[in-house]
Amino acid sequence: MSERLEIKAALAVDDAGTITGTAWDYSTPDRVGDVIMKGAVGDHTRLPMLFAHDQAQAIGVWESITETDAGLTVKGRLLVDDVARAREVRALVQAGAVSGLSIGFVSQKATARARGGRTIAKLDLHEISIVAVPCHPGATITSMKAATDGPADQENHMDSAENTETKEAPAFDQKAFDALAARLDKMEAKANRLPASNDNQANDNLDKKAFVDFLRTGQADQKALTVAADAPGYILAPEETSGEFIRNLVEFSPVRGIADVRGAGSHTIVLPKRLTVTNAKWKGEAVASEASEPTFGEMEIAIKELNTHVDISNWLIEDAQNVESEVRLALAEDFGAKEGTAFVNGSAAAEPKGFMTEAGIAQSLNGHATNLSADALISLMYALPGVYRSRGTWAMNGTTLAAIRKLKDGAGNYLWQPSYQAGQPETILGRPVVELIDMPDVAANAFPIMFGDFKAGYRIYDRIELAILPNRFLLATEGMIRFHARRRVGAGVVRTDVFRKLKMAAA
C-alpha cells in the first residue's frame, strides 16, 4: 500500500490557549466511509498542532493523546503568547467559526469496506489540525478553559448555549473576522482534497475516485462518471490531459547581455555624432592661434516592429489549463530568437541592423581561407585601442569556438581558458567569449569572429516590450481564441571604431 498523508477529523480553547477535543470518533465512520479501530493510533506523547493541515502554520502542540472507548481524545495548548496566528485561531474557536479537529496520518494496515471506505487497523499519526469542517462529524472541540476559571480541570463546554452566553466574548473586528473566515474556507477546501499517491492511484481527483469506487462496489455515481451512450451499462474510464508540455529547444543569440540596452519613447532615435576632432597646434610666443573646424553629424536608429498571432481552440485551453501560459512562453522564445538573429545579421529595411552588416567596421585577415590562425587572433585583438581592448568581448558561434579551443600559442598554451568560477565566462587571450549561434561558420571569405567593446559600440532601444493580447471574440463562432503578439525594438552600431572582425582569407 503506497504511503500518502491523509487528513481526518473534534475542539475547545481558552484565553490561555489550553484546548481539548476528540480528534476521532471510533463509533461511526467519517464522511468518506473510513473507520479507525481502537488501538490503531498507538502511543504518542507530543505532536504538532497545525491550522488546516498547513505546515507553514504551526500554532501549538498536543501534549496528551489518549485512546478511549469513545475515540481519540487530545489535549494541548495554542502558543498564544508567541504566535500571532495562534491568537487568531483562538478568536475563531471562541466565536464558533472553527470547531473541528482533523488528523493527518499515513495508513499502514487497512481493508476495504463493502459500501465504500476502509477499516484502518494501523496508522502512523503525523499531526492534528484545527479545522472549520472536519472529515469526521464527531471530531469536534469539546472544551476550552477560560482564563478566569479556577483549577485546570474546570471546563466550559462550547456546545452548551448557556455557558457560551455567560462566557465573556473576546472583542474582535467584524471585517477582520469575515476576511479570516473567507481565507479559512479556501484553505479548508484545499486541505480536504485527496492528495496524489506515489503510484498515481485513481484518487487524484473526484472522477478518478468515483471510478475506483465503482470498480470496488459496483455502484456508479452518475454525476461523476461518464456512461457509454451506446451501452448504458458500461462506465467509461476518465481521461486526462497531462500538465506537461513537450517543448522544442529554442536557442537565440544573447546579444542583449553584452550590448547597451536602453528605452525609447518615440519611433526614431536621433544620435548626434562627432565626425572629426579639433586641431590644436604648437605655437610660439605672441603667435595667433588657428581655429579648428570639427565636424558633426547625426545618425538615426529606427524602431521596428515584430508581430504575429496564434489561434488556439477553446477545447485545448479548457482541457489543458496551462496552454495559455505555454502560448506566451512559445511567443517569448520565438521573439527572442528572431530579434537575436537581427541583432547579429539584420539587414532588411523592416528589421534592426545587425553589427555584422555594418560596413564601417574594420577587418583583420586570418592568413588562411579555412584554418584559423592563433597569430591572427592576437593581431586582431591588439589592433584595437587599449581602452576598448580591455573591455572587449569575443563573439562567435559554437563551431568556431570548438576550433579555437584547439589552438595554442608559441609556448604550447591553449588560447582558450575555461572558467573555474561559477558565473564567470570562458576567455580567449584573457577576454571573455560569448557564443552567438547566428555568427557565420569558418569558411572562405567569411567573418566568423567579432571582437570589440559591445557596450560602447552596439545600442538596443526597446519601445514596446513583448505584448500579448488575447482576442476572445474575433473567432468565437469558430470556437477559437486568437492571441496577438507584438514587440517594437530598434538597434544599430553607434561606434564602428570599437569593433574589429576576422576575415577568412589569405590576402
Short mmCIF file of C-alpha atoms in Angstrom, two decimals:
data_model
loop_
_atom_site.label_atom_id
_atom_site.label_comp_id
_atom_site.label_asym_id
_atom_site.label_seq_id
_atom_site.Cartn_x
_atom_site.Cartn_y
_atom_site.Cartn_z
CA MET A 1 0.00 0.00 0.00
CA SER A 2 1.56 3.30 -1.06
CA GLU A 3 2.15 5.91 1.60
CA ARG A 4 0.27 9.20 1.48
CA LEU A 5 -0.65 11.64 4.19
CA GLU A 6 -4.38 11.53 4.89
CA ILE A 7 -6.42 14.11 6.74
CA LYS A 8 -9.27 13.07 9.00
CA ALA A 9 -11.12 14.74 11.53
CA ALA A 10 -13.38 17.25 17.39
CA LEU A 11 -12.48 21.00 19.75
CA ALA A 12 -12.39 23.87 22.59
CA VAL A 13 -9.90 26.56 23.70
CA ASP A 14 -9.50 29.15 26.48
CA ASP A 15 -7.86 32.56 26.64
CA ALA A 16 -4.66 30.95 27.87
CA GLY A 17 -4.66 28.62 24.87
CA THR A 18 -5.48 25.32 26.63
CA ILE A 19 -7.55 23.17 24.29
CA THR A 20 -9.20 19.73 24.45
CA GLY A 21 -11.24 17.71 22.00
CA THR A 22 -11.93 14.44 20.24
CA ALA A 23 -9.73 14.01 17.19
CA TRP A 24 -11.56 10.88 16.03
CA ASP A 25 -14.84 9.18 17.00
CA TYR A 26 -14.39 5.39 16.91
CA SER A 27 -18.13 4.68 16.97
CA THR A 28 -19.02 5.95 13.46
CA PRO A 29 -17.36 6.21 10.03
CA ASP A 30 -16.29 9.55 8.61
CA ARG A 31 -17.73 11.31 5.54
CA VAL A 32 -15.90 9.04 3.07
CA GLY A 33 -16.75 5.81 4.92
CA ASP A 34 -13.46 5.24 6.76
CA VAL A 35 -13.44 3.65 10.22
CA ILE A 36 -10.40 3.70 12.50
CA MET A 37 -10.19 0.87 15.02
CA LYS A 38 -9.26 1.47 18.65
CA GLY A 39 -5.57 0.72 19.05
CA ALA A 40 -4.67 1.80 15.52
CA VAL A 41 -3.04 5.05 16.62
CA GLY A 42 -0.64 3.67 19.20
CA ASP A 43 1.31 5.70 21.75
CA HIS A 44 2.13 9.34 21.11
CA THR A 45 3.43 11.87 23.62
CA ARG A 46 3.68 15.14 21.67
CA LEU A 47 2.52 16.12 18.20
CA PRO A 48 2.47 19.43 16.33
CA MET A 49 -0.76 21.41 16.25
CA LEU A 50 -1.37 22.87 12.77
CA PHE A 51 -4.08 25.02 11.27
CA ALA A 52 -5.90 23.42 8.31
CA HIS A 53 -3.03 20.96 7.72
CA ASP A 54 -0.74 23.80 6.62
CA GLN A 55 2.80 23.00 7.75
CA ALA A 56 3.64 26.70 7.48
CA GLN A 57 1.06 27.43 10.19
CA ALA A 58 2.24 25.60 13.31
CA ILE A 59 0.16 27.17 16.09
CA GLY A 60 0.71 24.92 19.11
CA VAL A 61 1.50 21.49 20.49
CA TRP A 62 -0.60 18.47 21.55
CA GLU A 63 0.71 17.29 24.92
CA SER A 64 -1.74 14.45 25.64
CA ILE A 65 -3.08 11.93 23.09
CA THR A 66 -5.21 9.14 24.59
CA GLU A 67 -7.27 6.34 23.04
CA THR A 68 -10.56 5.70 24.85
CA ASP A 69 -13.62 3.60 24.01
CA ALA A 70 -15.27 6.72 22.58
CA GLY A 71 -12.38 7.87 20.43
CA LEU A 72 -9.04 9.62 20.23
CA THR A 73 -9.03 12.26 22.99
CA VAL A 74 -6.44 15.02 22.81
CA LYS A 75 -5.30 17.92 24.96
CA GLY A 76 -2.85 20.65 24.03
CA ARG A 77 -2.19 24.36 24.04
CA LEU A 78 -2.12 27.14 21.49
CA LEU A 79 1.03 29.24 21.65
CA VAL A 80 -0.98 32.44 22.02
CA ASP A 81 1.84 34.35 23.71
CA ASP A 82 4.35 33.70 20.95
CA VAL A 83 2.47 33.06 17.68
CA ALA A 84 0.11 35.66 16.21
CA ARG A 85 -1.69 33.06 14.12
CA ALA A 86 -2.45 31.07 17.28
CA ARG A 87 -4.24 34.09 18.76
CA GLU A 88 -6.32 34.44 15.58
CA VAL A 89 -7.32 30.77 15.71
CA ARG A 90 -8.26 31.11 19.37
CA ALA A 91 -10.60 34.00 18.45
CA LEU A 92 -12.17 31.90 15.68
CA VAL A 93 -12.78 28.97 18.04
CA GLN A 94 -14.23 31.20 20.75
CA ALA A 95 -16.55 32.81 18.18
CA GLY A 96 -17.73 29.40 16.97
CA ALA A 97 -16.38 29.85 13.43
CA VAL A 98 -13.95 26.95 13.90
CA SER A 99 -14.92 23.90 15.95
CA GLY A 100 -13.35 20.83 14.38
CA LEU A 101 -10.25 18.67 14.57
CA SER A 102 -8.67 16.69 11.78
CA ILE A 103 -5.83 14.19 11.91
CA GLY A 104 -3.08 13.77 9.33
CA PHE A 105 -1.73 10.25 9.04
CA VAL A 106 -0.30 7.55 6.79
CA SER A 107 -2.33 4.34 6.67
CA GLN A 108 -0.24 1.24 7.48
CA LYS A 109 -2.88 -1.52 7.54
CA ALA A 110 -6.41 -1.23 6.12
CA THR A 111 -9.14 -3.31 4.48
CA ALA A 112 -11.91 -2.18 2.13
CA ARG A 113 -15.47 -1.90 3.42
CA ALA A 114 -18.37 -3.30 1.39
CA ARG A 115 -20.10 0.05 0.86
CA GLY A 116 -17.01 2.12 0.40
CA GLY A 117 -14.30 3.40 2.66
CA ARG A 118 -11.84 1.39 4.72
CA THR A 119 -11.39 -0.17 8.12
CA ILE A 120 -8.00 1.09 9.31
CA ALA A 121 -6.31 -1.16 11.84
CA LYS A 122 -2.95 0.62 12.00
CA LEU A 123 -1.74 4.09 11.08
CA ASP A 124 1.16 6.43 11.57
CA LEU A 125 -0.13 9.70 13.08
CA HIS A 126 1.81 12.78 11.89
CA GLU A 127 -0.15 15.81 13.09
CA ILE A 128 -3.54 17.04 14.35
CA SER A 129 -5.04 20.20 12.87
CA ILE A 130 -7.72 22.66 13.92
CA VAL A 131 -10.18 22.97 11.03
CA ALA A 132 -13.55 24.51 10.21
CA VAL A 133 -15.11 21.41 8.65
CA PRO A 134 -13.63 18.13 9.89
CA CYS A 135 -13.70 15.00 7.78
CA HIS A 136 -15.30 13.17 10.71
CA PRO A 137 -18.51 14.84 12.00
CA GLY A 138 -17.73 13.61 15.52
CA ALA A 139 -14.30 15.23 15.61
CA THR A 140 -15.03 18.46 17.47
CA ILE A 141 -13.61 20.73 20.13
CA THR A 142 -15.22 19.72 23.40
CA SER A 143 -13.97 22.32 25.85
CA MET A 144 -12.00 25.49 26.20
CA LYS A 145 -10.89 26.64 29.64
CA ALA A 146 -11.38 30.29 30.45
CA ALA A 147 -8.57 32.39 31.87
CA THR A 148 -10.82 33.35 34.81
CA ASP A 149 -11.54 29.70 35.71
CA GLY A 150 -10.11 28.09 38.79
CA PRO A 151 -8.33 24.73 38.62
CA ALA A 152 -7.33 23.35 35.26
CA ASP A 153 -9.93 20.59 35.37
CA GLN A 154 -12.87 23.03 35.32
CA GLU A 155 -14.29 23.25 31.80
CA ASN A 156 -16.72 25.39 29.84
CA HIS A 157 -18.39 23.21 27.24
CA MET A 158 -18.59 25.06 23.94
CA ASP A 159 -21.63 23.11 22.81
CA SER A 160 -23.61 24.49 25.75
CA ALA A 161 -25.59 27.55 24.74
CA GLU A 162 -25.97 28.60 28.38
CA ASN A 163 -22.26 28.51 29.12
CA THR A 164 -21.45 30.27 25.85
CA GLU A 165 -23.78 33.10 26.69
CA THR A 166 -22.40 33.60 30.19
CA LYS A 167 -18.78 33.49 28.97
CA GLU A 168 -17.36 36.94 28.22
CA ALA A 169 -16.74 37.04 24.49
CA PRO A 170 -13.42 38.48 23.29
CA ALA A 171 -13.65 41.67 21.27
CA PHE A 172 -12.63 41.43 17.63
CA ASP A 173 -13.17 43.37 14.43
CA GLN A 174 -16.05 42.04 12.27
CA LYS A 175 -14.34 42.85 8.97
CA ALA A 176 -11.19 41.10 10.10
CA PHE A 177 -13.24 38.10 11.18
CA ASP A 178 -15.02 37.93 7.80
CA ALA A 179 -11.68 38.06 6.00
CA LEU A 180 -10.30 35.28 8.19
CA ALA A 181 -13.39 33.17 7.62
CA ALA A 182 -13.10 33.56 3.85
CA ARG A 183 -9.44 32.61 4.00
CA LEU A 184 -10.29 29.64 6.18
CA ASP A 185 -12.89 28.38 3.70
CA LYS A 186 -10.34 28.41 0.88
CA MET A 187 -7.70 26.69 2.95
CA GLU A 188 -10.08 24.04 4.21
CA ALA A 189 -11.36 23.31 0.71
CA LYS A 190 -7.75 22.82 -0.40
CA ALA A 191 -6.93 20.65 2.61
CA ASN A 192 -9.90 18.35 2.04
CA ARG A 193 -8.72 17.40 -1.44
CA LEU A 194 -7.29 13.91 -1.57
CA PRO A 195 -3.53 14.13 -2.19
CA ALA A 196 -1.95 12.13 -5.02
CA SER A 197 -0.22 8.88 -4.13
CA ASN A 198 3.24 7.89 -5.27
CA ASP A 199 1.99 5.20 -7.65
CA ASN A 200 -0.54 7.52 -9.33
CA GLN A 201 -3.61 5.69 -7.98
CA ALA A 202 -7.00 6.82 -9.23
CA ASN A 203 -7.84 9.20 -6.41
CA ASP A 204 -6.03 12.29 -7.70
CA ASN A 205 -9.39 13.92 -8.41
CA LEU A 206 -13.09 13.28 -7.98
CA ASP A 207 -13.78 11.49 -11.26
CA LYS A 208 -10.91 9.06 -10.70
CA LYS A 209 -12.04 8.37 -7.13
CA ALA A 210 -15.60 7.78 -8.33
CA PHE A 211 -14.32 5.34 -10.94
CA VAL A 212 -12.34 3.40 -8.33
CA ASP A 213 -15.40 3.27 -6.06
CA PHE A 214 -17.40 1.88 -8.99
CA LEU A 215 -14.82 -0.85 -9.61
CA ARG A 216 -14.81 -1.76 -5.92
CA THR A 217 -18.50 -1.65 -5.10
CA GLY A 218 -20.29 -1.82 -8.44
CA GLN A 219 -22.30 1.32 -7.58
CA ALA A 220 -21.85 4.15 -10.09
CA ASP A 221 -22.09 7.83 -9.27
CA GLN A 222 -23.91 9.08 -12.38
CA LYS A 223 -22.88 12.68 -11.73
CA ALA A 224 -19.17 11.91 -11.52
CA LEU A 225 -18.83 9.16 -14.15
CA THR A 226 -19.46 9.00 -17.89
CA VAL A 227 -21.87 6.32 -19.13
CA ALA A 228 -21.42 4.96 -22.67
CA ALA A 229 -24.18 6.23 -24.98
CA ASP A 230 -24.43 3.04 -27.00
CA ALA A 231 -24.21 0.73 -23.97
CA PRO A 232 -25.85 2.23 -20.87
CA GLY A 233 -24.48 -0.48 -18.62
CA TYR A 234 -20.88 0.47 -19.38
CA ILE A 235 -18.93 3.11 -17.48
CA LEU A 236 -16.19 4.95 -19.34
CA ALA A 237 -12.88 5.35 -17.53
CA PRO A 238 -11.96 9.04 -17.10
CA GLU A 239 -9.38 10.54 -19.43
CA GLU A 240 -6.71 13.03 -18.53
CA THR A 241 -4.73 15.75 -20.22
CA SER A 242 -1.16 15.86 -18.99
CA GLY A 243 0.09 19.05 -17.40
CA GLU A 244 3.47 18.54 -19.07
CA PHE A 245 4.25 20.15 -22.42
CA ILE A 246 6.85 18.63 -24.72
CA ARG A 247 8.87 21.64 -25.84
CA ASN A 248 11.33 22.03 -28.65
CA LEU A 249 14.66 23.65 -27.86
CA VAL A 250 14.78 27.33 -28.76
CA GLU A 251 18.20 28.97 -28.98
CA PHE A 252 18.99 32.59 -29.71
CA SER A 253 21.95 34.92 -29.64
CA PRO A 254 22.32 36.58 -26.23
CA VAL A 255 23.34 39.94 -27.71
CA ARG A 256 21.30 41.81 -25.09
CA GLY A 257 23.67 40.58 -22.41
CA ILE A 258 26.70 42.35 -23.91
CA ALA A 259 25.13 45.36 -25.71
CA ASP A 260 23.94 48.71 -24.34
CA VAL A 261 20.14 48.34 -23.88
CA ARG A 262 18.02 51.47 -23.36
CA GLY A 263 14.38 52.52 -23.53
CA ALA A 264 12.83 54.64 -26.28
CA GLY A 265 9.84 56.99 -26.26
CA SER A 266 9.42 57.51 -29.99
CA HIS A 267 9.60 55.72 -33.33
CA THR A 268 13.09 57.10 -34.12
CA ILE A 269 16.20 57.78 -32.04
CA VAL A 270 18.43 60.61 -33.35
CA LEU A 271 22.01 60.49 -32.06
CA PRO A 272 24.33 63.49 -32.54
CA LYS A 273 27.71 62.31 -33.77
CA ARG A 274 31.14 63.97 -33.90
CA LEU A 275 32.85 63.17 -37.17
CA THR A 276 36.23 64.92 -36.66
CA VAL A 277 38.13 66.34 -33.69
CA THR A 278 39.71 69.75 -33.09
CA ASN A 279 43.19 70.51 -34.47
CA ALA A 280 45.39 72.17 -31.85
CA LYS A 281 48.92 73.28 -32.86
CA TRP A 282 52.09 74.25 -31.04
CA LYS A 283 52.82 77.97 -31.36
CA GLY A 284 55.49 80.38 -30.21
CA GLU A 285 55.13 83.47 -28.04
CA ALA A 286 52.74 86.16 -29.34
CA VAL A 287 51.66 83.96 -32.29
CA ALA A 288 47.92 83.97 -33.02
CA SER A 289 46.03 80.69 -32.63
CA GLU A 290 44.31 78.99 -35.55
CA ALA A 291 40.68 77.94 -35.48
CA SER A 292 39.66 74.30 -35.55
CA GLU A 293 36.71 73.11 -37.54
CA PRO A 294 35.42 69.81 -36.08
CA THR A 295 32.52 68.38 -37.99
CA PHE A 296 29.33 66.93 -36.58
CA GLY A 297 26.56 64.83 -37.97
CA GLU A 298 23.59 62.72 -36.94
CA MET A 299 22.67 59.07 -37.04
CA GLU A 300 19.24 57.55 -36.67
CA ILE A 301 18.11 54.28 -35.18
CA ALA A 302 14.58 53.44 -36.30
CA ILE A 303 12.26 51.44 -34.08
CA LYS A 304 11.00 48.32 -35.85
CA GLU A 305 8.07 46.02 -35.09
CA LEU A 306 7.94 42.24 -34.78
CA ASN A 307 4.48 40.65 -34.64
CA THR A 308 2.42 37.52 -35.22
CA HIS A 309 -0.76 35.89 -33.95
CA VAL A 310 -1.71 32.40 -32.77
CA ASP A 311 -5.16 30.76 -32.88
CA ILE A 312 -5.93 28.22 -30.12
CA SER A 313 -9.13 26.21 -29.77
CA ASN A 314 -11.34 26.64 -26.71
CA TRP A 315 -11.23 22.88 -26.16
CA LEU A 316 -7.46 22.82 -25.89
CA ILE A 317 -7.46 25.74 -23.45
CA GLU A 318 -10.17 24.05 -21.34
CA ASP A 319 -8.60 20.58 -21.36
CA ALA A 320 -5.01 21.74 -20.83
CA GLN A 321 -5.44 24.60 -18.39
CA ASN A 322 -1.84 25.79 -18.70
CA VAL A 323 -1.91 26.03 -22.51
CA GLU A 324 -2.27 29.83 -22.38
CA SER A 325 0.96 30.19 -20.43
CA GLU A 326 2.62 27.82 -22.91
CA VAL A 327 1.49 30.03 -25.80
CA ARG A 328 3.03 33.04 -24.09
CA LEU A 329 6.26 31.13 -23.47
CA ALA A 330 6.42 29.99 -27.10
CA LEU A 331 5.89 33.55 -28.34
CA ALA A 332 8.55 34.91 -25.99
CA GLU A 333 11.03 32.30 -27.19
CA ASP A 334 10.19 32.95 -30.85
CA PHE A 335 10.52 36.71 -30.49
CA GLY A 336 13.80 36.32 -28.59
CA ALA A 337 15.24 34.12 -31.33
CA LYS A 338 14.10 36.45 -34.14
CA GLU A 339 15.48 39.61 -32.55
CA GLY A 340 18.73 37.83 -31.64
CA THR A 341 19.23 36.93 -35.29
CA ALA A 342 18.51 40.52 -36.36
CA PHE A 343 20.98 41.96 -33.84
CA VAL A 344 23.72 39.89 -35.47
CA ASN A 345 22.83 39.79 -39.18
CA GLY A 346 19.84 42.13 -39.65
CA SER A 347 19.99 43.99 -42.97
CA ALA A 348 16.41 44.26 -44.27
CA ALA A 349 14.55 47.56 -44.07
CA ALA A 350 11.91 46.15 -41.68
CA GLU A 351 14.37 44.79 -39.09
CA PRO A 352 17.05 46.22 -36.77
CA LYS A 353 20.52 46.47 -38.29
CA GLY A 354 22.97 43.83 -37.11
CA PHE A 355 26.58 44.55 -36.19
CA MET A 356 27.87 42.03 -38.73
CA THR A 357 26.31 44.01 -41.59
CA GLU A 358 27.84 47.37 -40.57
CA ALA A 359 30.14 48.40 -43.42
CA GLY A 360 32.35 50.70 -41.35
CA ILE A 361 33.85 48.00 -39.10
CA ALA A 362 37.50 47.26 -39.86
CA GLN A 363 38.76 43.76 -40.52
CA SER A 364 41.87 41.66 -39.97
CA LEU A 365 42.93 38.84 -42.29
CA ASN A 366 43.30 35.33 -40.96
CA GLY A 367 46.12 34.45 -43.35
CA HIS A 368 44.35 31.27 -44.50
CA ALA A 369 40.93 30.71 -46.06
CA THR A 370 39.84 27.77 -43.91
CA ASN A 371 42.26 27.19 -40.99
CA LEU A 372 42.03 29.56 -38.05
CA SER A 373 45.32 31.15 -37.05
CA ALA A 374 46.30 31.81 -33.44
CA ASP A 375 48.57 34.66 -34.57
CA ALA A 376 45.68 36.27 -36.47
CA LEU A 377 43.58 36.37 -33.30
CA ILE A 378 46.38 38.05 -31.39
CA SER A 379 46.86 40.59 -34.18
CA LEU A 380 43.12 41.29 -34.34
CA MET A 381 42.86 41.87 -30.60
CA TYR A 382 45.80 44.28 -30.43
CA ALA A 383 44.63 46.21 -33.49
CA LEU A 384 42.02 47.85 -31.24
CA PRO A 385 42.98 50.78 -28.97
CA GLY A 386 43.83 49.67 -25.46
CA VAL A 387 40.80 51.32 -23.81
CA TYR A 388 38.42 49.26 -25.99
CA ARG A 389 40.60 46.15 -25.98
CA SER A 390 40.49 46.00 -22.18
CA ARG A 391 36.66 45.99 -22.31
CA GLY A 392 36.39 43.78 -25.39
CA THR A 393 34.36 40.60 -25.83
CA TRP A 394 34.82 37.84 -28.41
CA ALA A 395 31.69 36.82 -30.34
CA MET A 396 31.46 33.61 -32.38
CA ASN A 397 29.31 30.51 -32.79
CA GLY A 398 29.89 27.11 -31.20
CA THR A 399 31.59 25.58 -34.23
CA THR A 400 34.18 28.35 -34.33
CA LEU A 401 34.69 28.19 -30.57
CA ALA A 402 35.38 24.46 -30.83
CA ALA A 403 38.11 25.15 -33.41
CA ILE A 404 39.69 27.86 -31.24
CA ARG A 405 39.79 25.57 -28.21
CA LYS A 406 42.37 23.51 -30.09
CA LEU A 407 44.67 26.46 -30.88
CA LYS A 408 47.91 27.05 -28.94
CA ASP A 409 50.36 29.91 -28.72
CA GLY A 410 54.09 29.61 -29.35
CA ALA A 411 54.69 28.27 -25.84
CA GLY A 412 52.16 25.47 -26.29
CA ASN A 413 49.47 27.08 -24.12
CA TYR A 414 45.85 26.99 -25.22
CA LEU A 415 44.43 30.36 -26.24
CA TRP A 416 41.08 29.35 -24.76
CA GLN A 417 40.85 29.22 -20.98
CA PRO A 418 37.94 27.57 -19.12
CA SER A 419 36.04 29.33 -16.34
CA TYR A 420 36.79 27.95 -12.89
CA GLN A 421 34.32 30.21 -11.10
CA ALA A 422 30.52 30.00 -11.32
CA GLY A 423 29.01 32.87 -13.27
CA GLN A 424 32.30 33.84 -14.95
CA PRO A 425 32.67 33.42 -18.74
CA GLU A 426 35.29 31.48 -20.64
CA THR A 427 38.15 33.58 -22.01
CA ILE A 428 40.33 33.81 -25.12
CA LEU A 429 43.58 35.72 -24.66
CA GLY A 430 42.24 36.90 -21.31
CA ARG A 431 39.00 38.39 -22.65
CA PRO A 432 35.50 36.82 -22.27
CA VAL A 433 33.90 34.94 -25.14
CA VAL A 434 30.14 34.86 -25.84
CA GLU A 435 28.64 32.16 -28.05
CA LEU A 436 26.20 33.62 -30.61
CA ILE A 437 24.56 30.93 -32.71
CA ASP A 438 23.83 33.37 -35.56
CA MET A 439 27.51 34.13 -36.25
CA PRO A 440 28.89 32.66 -39.52
CA ASP A 441 30.85 29.39 -39.62
CA VAL A 442 34.51 29.24 -40.56
CA ALA A 443 34.60 29.31 -44.37
CA ALA A 444 36.48 31.06 -47.16
CA ASN A 445 35.83 34.84 -47.18
CA ALA A 446 33.50 34.54 -44.16
CA PHE A 447 33.70 36.65 -40.98
CA PRO A 448 33.30 34.08 -38.18
CA ILE A 449 34.72 36.21 -35.32
CA MET A 450 33.95 39.68 -33.99
CA PHE A 451 35.88 41.33 -31.17
CA GLY A 452 35.10 44.65 -29.54
CA ASP A 453 33.51 46.73 -26.82
CA PHE A 454 29.83 45.95 -27.38
CA LYS A 455 28.67 48.18 -24.52
CA ALA A 456 30.19 51.21 -26.23
CA GLY A 457 29.53 50.20 -29.82
CA TYR A 458 26.14 48.49 -30.17
CA ARG A 459 22.90 50.07 -28.93
CA ILE A 460 19.47 48.43 -28.48
CA TYR A 461 16.35 50.56 -27.91
CA ASP A 462 13.16 49.00 -26.54
CA ARG A 463 9.98 50.91 -27.41
CA ILE A 464 7.31 48.31 -26.54
CA GLU A 465 8.07 45.17 -24.55
CA LEU A 466 6.57 41.90 -25.73
CA ALA A 467 2.80 42.49 -25.55
CA ILE A 468 0.38 39.56 -25.89
CA LEU A 469 -3.32 40.35 -26.24
CA PRO A 470 -5.94 37.54 -26.33
CA ASN A 471 -8.92 38.27 -28.60
CA ARG A 472 -11.74 36.02 -27.42
CA PHE A 473 -14.40 37.42 -29.73
CA LEU A 474 -12.91 37.53 -33.24
CA LEU A 475 -13.14 33.75 -33.77
CA ALA A 476 -15.73 32.98 -31.09
CA THR A 477 -18.14 31.40 -33.59
CA GLU A 478 -15.37 29.02 -34.66
CA GLY A 479 -14.50 28.05 -31.08
CA MET A 480 -11.07 29.70 -31.23
CA ILE A 481 -9.15 32.37 -29.31
CA ARG A 482 -6.60 34.49 -31.16
CA PHE A 483 -3.50 35.67 -29.33
CA HIS A 484 -1.91 38.78 -30.87
CA ALA A 485 1.76 39.35 -30.06
CA ARG A 486 3.95 42.34 -30.95
CA ARG A 487 7.19 43.95 -29.94
CA ARG A 488 8.88 47.19 -31.01
CA VAL A 489 12.66 47.40 -30.84
CA GLY A 490 15.44 49.14 -32.72
CA ALA A 491 19.20 48.52 -32.79
CA GLY A 492 22.37 49.55 -34.56
CA VAL A 493 26.11 50.16 -34.35
CA VAL A 494 26.87 53.59 -32.86
CA ARG A 495 30.68 53.26 -32.80
CA THR A 496 32.46 51.36 -35.55
CA ASP A 497 35.93 52.05 -34.16
CA VAL A 498 35.39 49.82 -31.11
CA PHE A 499 34.95 46.68 -33.22
CA ARG A 500 37.17 44.54 -35.42
CA LYS A 501 36.26 41.35 -37.28
CA LEU A 502 38.28 38.45 -38.67
CA LYS A 503 38.06 37.60 -42.36
CA MET A 504 38.91 34.08 -43.51
CA ALA A 505 41.26 34.98 -46.36
CA ALA A 506 44.99 34.80 -47.15
CA ALA A 507 45.20 38.32 -48.55
#
